Each structure stands twice: as C-alpha cells, then as structure tokens.
PDB file of C-alpha atoms in Angstrom:
ATOM      1  CA  MET A   1       0.044  -0.258  -0.021  1.00  0.00           C
ATOM      2  CA  ASN A   2       1.497   3.547  -0.754  1.00  0.00           C
ATOM      3  CA  LYS A   3       1.818   5.687   2.146  1.00  0.00           C
ATOM      4  CA  ASP A   4       1.763   8.736   0.824  1.00  0.00           C
ATOM      5  CA  HIS A   5      -1.436   9.591   1.104  1.00  0.00           C
ATOM      6  CA  ASN A   6      -2.777  11.414   3.372  1.00  0.00           C
ATOM      7  CA  ASP A   7      -3.834   8.879   6.877  1.00  0.00           C
ATOM      8  CA  THR A   8      -6.413  11.362   8.985  1.00  0.00           C
ATOM      9  CA  LEU A   9      -9.330   9.592   9.867  1.00  0.00           C
ATOM     10  CA  LYS A  10     -12.535  11.843  10.623  1.00  0.00           C
ATOM     11  CA  LYS A  11     -15.593  10.527  12.324  1.00  0.00           C
ATOM     12  CA  LEU A  12     -18.962  10.607  10.058  1.00  0.00           C
ATOM     13  CA  THR A  13     -22.380  10.137  10.911  1.00  0.00           C
ATOM     14  CA  ALA A  14     -23.008   7.736   8.792  1.00  0.00           C
ATOM     15  CA  PRO A  15     -21.565   4.693   7.106  1.00  0.00           C
ATOM     16  CA  PRO A  16     -21.759   4.998   2.732  1.00  0.00           C
ATOM     17  CA  ASP A  17     -23.983   3.132   1.126  1.00  0.00           C
ATOM     18  CA  TRP A  18     -21.995  -0.205   0.052  1.00  0.00           C
ATOM     19  CA  ILE A  19     -20.659  -0.596   3.502  1.00  0.00           C
ATOM     20  CA  LEU A  20     -24.587  -1.600   4.009  1.00  0.00           C
ATOM     21  CA  ARG A  21     -25.037  -3.383   1.154  1.00  0.00           C
ATOM     22  CA  LEU A  22     -22.209  -5.398   1.614  1.00  0.00           C
ATOM     23  CA  TYR A  23     -23.363  -5.872   5.482  1.00  0.00           C
ATOM     24  CA  GLU A  24     -27.418  -6.807   4.674  1.00  0.00           C
ATOM     25  CA  GLU A  25     -25.521  -9.400   1.814  1.00  0.00           C
ATOM     26  CA  ILE A  26     -23.643 -11.358   4.762  1.00  0.00           C
ATOM     27  CA  ASP A  27     -26.647 -11.131   7.001  1.00  0.00           C
ATOM     28  CA  SER A  28     -29.129 -12.117   4.980  1.00  0.00           C
ATOM     29  CA  LEU A  29     -26.390 -14.995   2.409  1.00  0.00           C
ATOM     30  CA  LYS A  30     -28.005 -13.101  -0.620  1.00  0.00           C
ATOM     31  CA  PHE A  31     -24.932 -12.043  -2.874  1.00  0.00           C
ATOM     32  CA  GLY A  32     -24.965  -8.745  -5.184  1.00  0.00           C
ATOM     33  CA  SER A  33     -23.719  -5.692  -5.544  1.00  0.00           C
ATOM     34  CA  GLY A  34     -22.794  -5.749  -1.657  1.00  0.00           C
ATOM     35  CA  PHE A  35     -19.517  -7.632  -2.641  1.00  0.00           C
ATOM     36  CA  GLU A  36     -18.683  -5.635  -5.724  1.00  0.00           C
ATOM     37  CA  CYS A  37     -16.838  -3.072  -3.294  1.00  0.00           C
ATOM     38  CA  PHE A  38     -13.717  -6.399  -2.983  1.00  0.00           C
ATOM     39  CA  THR A  39     -11.202  -6.564  -5.999  1.00  0.00           C
ATOM     40  CA  PRO A  40     -10.281  -9.878  -7.419  1.00  0.00           C
ATOM     41  CA  GLU A  41      -7.602 -10.664  -4.967  1.00  0.00           C
ATOM     42  CA  THR A  42      -8.578  -8.528  -1.950  1.00  0.00           C
ATOM     43  CA  GLU A  43      -7.654 -10.524   1.619  1.00  0.00           C
ATOM     44  CA  MET A  44     -10.370 -10.233   4.616  1.00  0.00           C
ATOM     45  CA  VAL A  45      -8.395 -11.390   8.028  1.00  0.00           C
ATOM     46  CA  PHE A  46     -11.021 -12.506  10.290  1.00  0.00           C
ATOM     47  CA  GLY A  47      -9.632 -14.066  13.398  1.00  0.00           C
ATOM     48  CA  ILE A  48      -6.808 -16.977  12.380  1.00  0.00           C
ATOM     49  CA  ALA A  49      -8.827 -16.950   9.557  1.00  0.00           C
ATOM     50  CA  ARG A  50      -7.076 -15.953   5.932  1.00  0.00           C
ATOM     51  CA  VAL A  51      -9.621 -15.811   2.621  1.00  0.00           C
ATOM     52  CA  LYS A  52      -8.184 -14.397  -0.508  1.00  0.00           C
ATOM     53  CA  GLY A  53     -10.921 -13.414  -3.457  1.00  0.00           C
ATOM     54  CA  THR A  54     -14.227 -12.280  -3.824  1.00  0.00           C
ATOM     55  CA  GLU A  55     -15.705 -15.826  -3.926  1.00  0.00           C
ATOM     56  CA  ALA A  56     -13.857 -17.439  -1.232  1.00  0.00           C
ATOM     57  CA  ILE A  57     -14.714 -14.405   0.714  1.00  0.00           C
ATOM     58  CA  LYS A  58     -18.165 -14.765   0.004  1.00  0.00           C
ATOM     59  CA  GLU A  59     -18.658 -18.848   0.652  1.00  0.00           C
ATOM     60  CA  PHE A  60     -16.550 -18.213   4.005  1.00  0.00           C
ATOM     61  CA  PHE A  61     -19.768 -16.247   5.360  1.00  0.00           C
ATOM     62  CA  VAL A  62     -21.770 -18.863   3.896  1.00  0.00           C
ATOM     63  CA  LYS A  63     -20.210 -21.728   5.864  1.00  0.00           C
ATOM     64  CA  ILE A  64     -19.950 -19.559   9.436  1.00  0.00           C
ATOM     65  CA  ASP A  65     -22.848 -17.480   9.449  1.00  0.00           C
ATOM     66  CA  SER A  66     -25.593 -20.467   7.698  1.00  0.00           C
ATOM     67  CA  PRO A  67     -26.246 -21.664  11.214  1.00  0.00           C
ATOM     68  CA  LEU A  68     -26.962 -18.144  12.003  1.00  0.00           C
ATOM     69  CA  ASN A  69     -29.153 -15.128  12.201  1.00  0.00           C
ATOM     70  CA  SER A  70     -27.318 -11.980  12.267  1.00  0.00           C
ATOM     71  CA  LYS A  71     -27.832  -8.446  11.920  1.00  0.00           C
ATOM     72  CA  HIS A  72     -24.554  -6.198  11.846  1.00  0.00           C
ATOM     73  CA  ARG A  73     -24.953  -2.759  13.253  1.00  0.00           C
ATOM     74  CA  VAL A  74     -22.949   0.616  12.703  1.00  0.00           C
ATOM     75  CA  HIS A  75     -22.229   2.593  16.022  1.00  0.00           C
ATOM     76  CA  GLU A  76     -19.129   4.602  14.306  1.00  0.00           C
ATOM     77  CA  PHE A  77     -17.667   5.325  10.795  1.00  0.00           C
ATOM     78  CA  TRP A  78     -14.288   7.242  10.230  1.00  0.00           C
ATOM     79  CA  ASP A  79     -13.300   7.811   7.080  1.00  0.00           C
ATOM     80  CA  GLY A  80      -9.398   8.385   5.801  1.00  0.00           C
ATOM     81  CA  GLU A  81      -8.554   8.711   2.741  1.00  0.00           C
ATOM     82  CA  ARG A  82      -7.513   4.861   2.042  1.00  0.00           C
ATOM     83  CA  VAL A  83      -8.757   3.466   5.076  1.00  0.00           C
ATOM     84  CA  LYS A  84     -12.211   3.183   6.511  1.00  0.00           C
ATOM     85  CA  ILE A  85     -12.896   1.893   9.802  1.00  0.00           C
ATOM     86  CA  ILE A  86     -16.268   0.098  11.381  1.00  0.00           C
ATOM     87  CA  VAL A  87     -17.288  -0.089  15.075  1.00  0.00           C
ATOM     88  CA  GLY A  88     -20.438  -1.770  15.558  1.00  0.00           C
ATOM     89  CA  ASP A  89     -21.577  -5.217  16.671  1.00  0.00           C
ATOM     90  CA  ALA A  90     -23.695  -8.399  15.653  1.00  0.00           C
ATOM     91  CA  VAL A  91     -26.956  -9.061  16.352  1.00  0.00           C
ATOM     92  CA  ILE A  92     -26.828 -12.786  16.191  1.00  0.00           C
ATOM     93  CA  SER A  93     -28.803 -16.457  17.342  1.00  0.00           C
ATOM     94  CA  LYS A  94     -28.564 -19.639  16.355  1.00  0.00           C
ATOM     95  CA  LYS A  95     -31.324 -20.217  13.478  1.00  0.00           C
ATOM     96  CA  SER A  96     -32.240 -23.306  15.852  1.00  0.00           C
ATOM     97  CA  ASP A  97     -32.670 -21.262  19.033  1.00  0.00           C
ATOM     98  CA  PRO A  98     -33.383 -17.667  17.587  1.00  0.00           C
ATOM     99  CA  GLY A  99     -34.551 -16.537  21.387  1.00  0.00           C
ATOM    100  CA  THR A 100     -30.752 -16.628  22.605  1.00  0.00           C
ATOM    101  CA  LEU A 101     -28.945 -14.057  21.710  1.00  0.00           C
ATOM    102  CA  ILE A 102     -25.537 -12.979  21.778  1.00  0.00           C
ATOM    103  CA  THR A 103     -24.330  -9.434  20.623  1.00  0.00           C
ATOM    104  CA  PRO A 104     -20.246  -9.278  19.971  1.00  0.00           C
ATOM    105  CA  PRO A 105     -18.404  -5.678  19.046  1.00  0.00           C
ATOM    106  CA  LEU A 106     -16.802  -5.766  16.261  1.00  0.00           C
ATOM    107  CA  VAL A 107     -14.481  -3.510  14.467  1.00  0.00           C
ATOM    108  CA  ASN A 108     -14.090  -4.161  10.271  1.00  0.00           C
ATOM    109  CA  ILE A 109     -10.632  -2.242   9.094  1.00  0.00           C
ATOM    110  CA  PHE A 110     -11.236  -1.409   5.443  1.00  0.00           C
ATOM    111  CA  TYR A 111      -7.635  -0.857   3.203  1.00  0.00           C
ATOM    112  CA  MET A 112      -8.894   0.347   0.182  1.00  0.00           C
ATOM    113  CA  SER A 113      -6.485  -0.426  -3.146  1.00  0.00           C
ATOM    114  CA  ASP A 114      -4.319   1.860  -4.306  1.00  0.00           C
ATOM    115  CA  SER A 115      -5.187   0.730  -7.938  1.00  0.00           C
ATOM    116  CA  ASP A 116      -8.632   1.544  -7.453  1.00  0.00           C
ATOM    117  CA  PRO A 117      -9.551   4.049  -4.355  1.00  0.00           C
ATOM    118  CA  ALA A 118     -13.172   2.880  -4.552  1.00  0.00           C
ATOM    119  CA  LYS A 119     -12.542  -1.104  -4.008  1.00  0.00           C
ATOM    120  CA  VAL A 120     -11.344  -2.573  -0.543  1.00  0.00           C
ATOM    121  CA  GLN A 121      -7.652  -4.492  -1.069  1.00  0.00           C
ATOM    122  CA  LYS A 122      -7.453  -6.057   2.582  1.00  0.00           C
ATOM    123  CA  LEU A 123     -10.210  -6.748   5.228  1.00  0.00           C
ATOM    124  CA  LEU A 124      -9.501  -7.145   9.104  1.00  0.00           C
ATOM    125  CA  ILE A 125     -12.814  -8.098  10.775  1.00  0.00           C
ATOM    126  CA  VAL A 126     -12.183  -7.954  14.763  1.00  0.00           C
ATOM    127  CA  ALA A 127     -15.187  -9.458  16.380  1.00  0.00           C
ATOM    128  CA  GLY A 128     -15.815 -10.492  20.206  1.00  0.00           C
ATOM    129  CA  PRO A 129     -15.228 -11.292  23.387  1.00  0.00           C
ATOM    130  CA  PHE A 130     -17.544 -13.788  22.547  1.00  0.00           C
ATOM    131  CA  ASP A 131     -19.238 -16.762  23.799  1.00  0.00           C
ATOM    132  CA  THR A 132     -18.162 -19.126  21.230  1.00  0.00           C
ATOM    133  CA  ASP A 133     -20.252 -21.967  22.876  1.00  0.00           C
ATOM    134  CA  MET A 134     -23.179 -20.705  22.219  1.00  0.00           C
ATOM    135  CA  LEU A 135     -22.873 -20.711  19.000  1.00  0.00           C
ATOM    136  CA  ILE A 136     -21.134 -24.212  18.848  1.00  0.00           C
ATOM    137  CA  HIS A 137     -23.432 -26.345  20.826  1.00  0.00           C
TER     138      HIS A 137
END
C-alpha cells in the first residue's frame, strides 16, 4: 500500500451505502452488488482465518453464517483517504434457537486499493469477545 496518502481519519455520521449493502448481504447470505466493493484479490482476515478473493470471502461467510441469524449494526464510521473503520456489533442467534441472542462488538478495517480507491484491497475483522460455546452447542 502506498504510504504517500493522508492518513487522517474523520468521524462521519453514517457509513457509505456500499458498506451497508455488504453487511445486508452478509446477514442475508443473498449476494449481489454488496460484494462489488472487493477486488478479485482482496484479502480478508477474520480471527485466524485468512481468505483471498471475492468468491472465497462469500464462501467463508456462507460456511460460518448459514446456521445463524445475524444483523450487523454500525455505531461509528471513521473515514480516511485509504482506510475506513467501522465500530459496531452484530446481533446473532442460532437459527435453531432464535430467542438466545449474543451481541459481540466488532471493528472492521477496510484498506482501500491504491489502483482503485473505490475497491477494498484488505479487510480486517475483529469480533468479540463473545461466548463461542453459545454458537457451537
């Protein structure tokens, strides 16, 4: 990534529509224009998982989210020239137990592409802490 850019972050009142579409598609697992924010080579890091490429990222979310109901919420959006930061949470329940909810905090850091600043080059996802046993058992 090019280091010649201004790294100043500004807190804005709302995230851009492309982030909201991405979250809607992750929650519904119905993919459309929301994943167009990624390049074919985008790398996503979620915990210890490293996933590269738009299709692999979709497959990752299908694998981990299929047994779940989820609703991502944005509480803060920080915008920089090449970095976008979301601070929020996700309301999650198992489809088999929709009445038991957990709401882990999350931070998503979007590093935008140097060659196409409208596309995400790398996404870092930090979620939790939360009781993973609730989701596994």
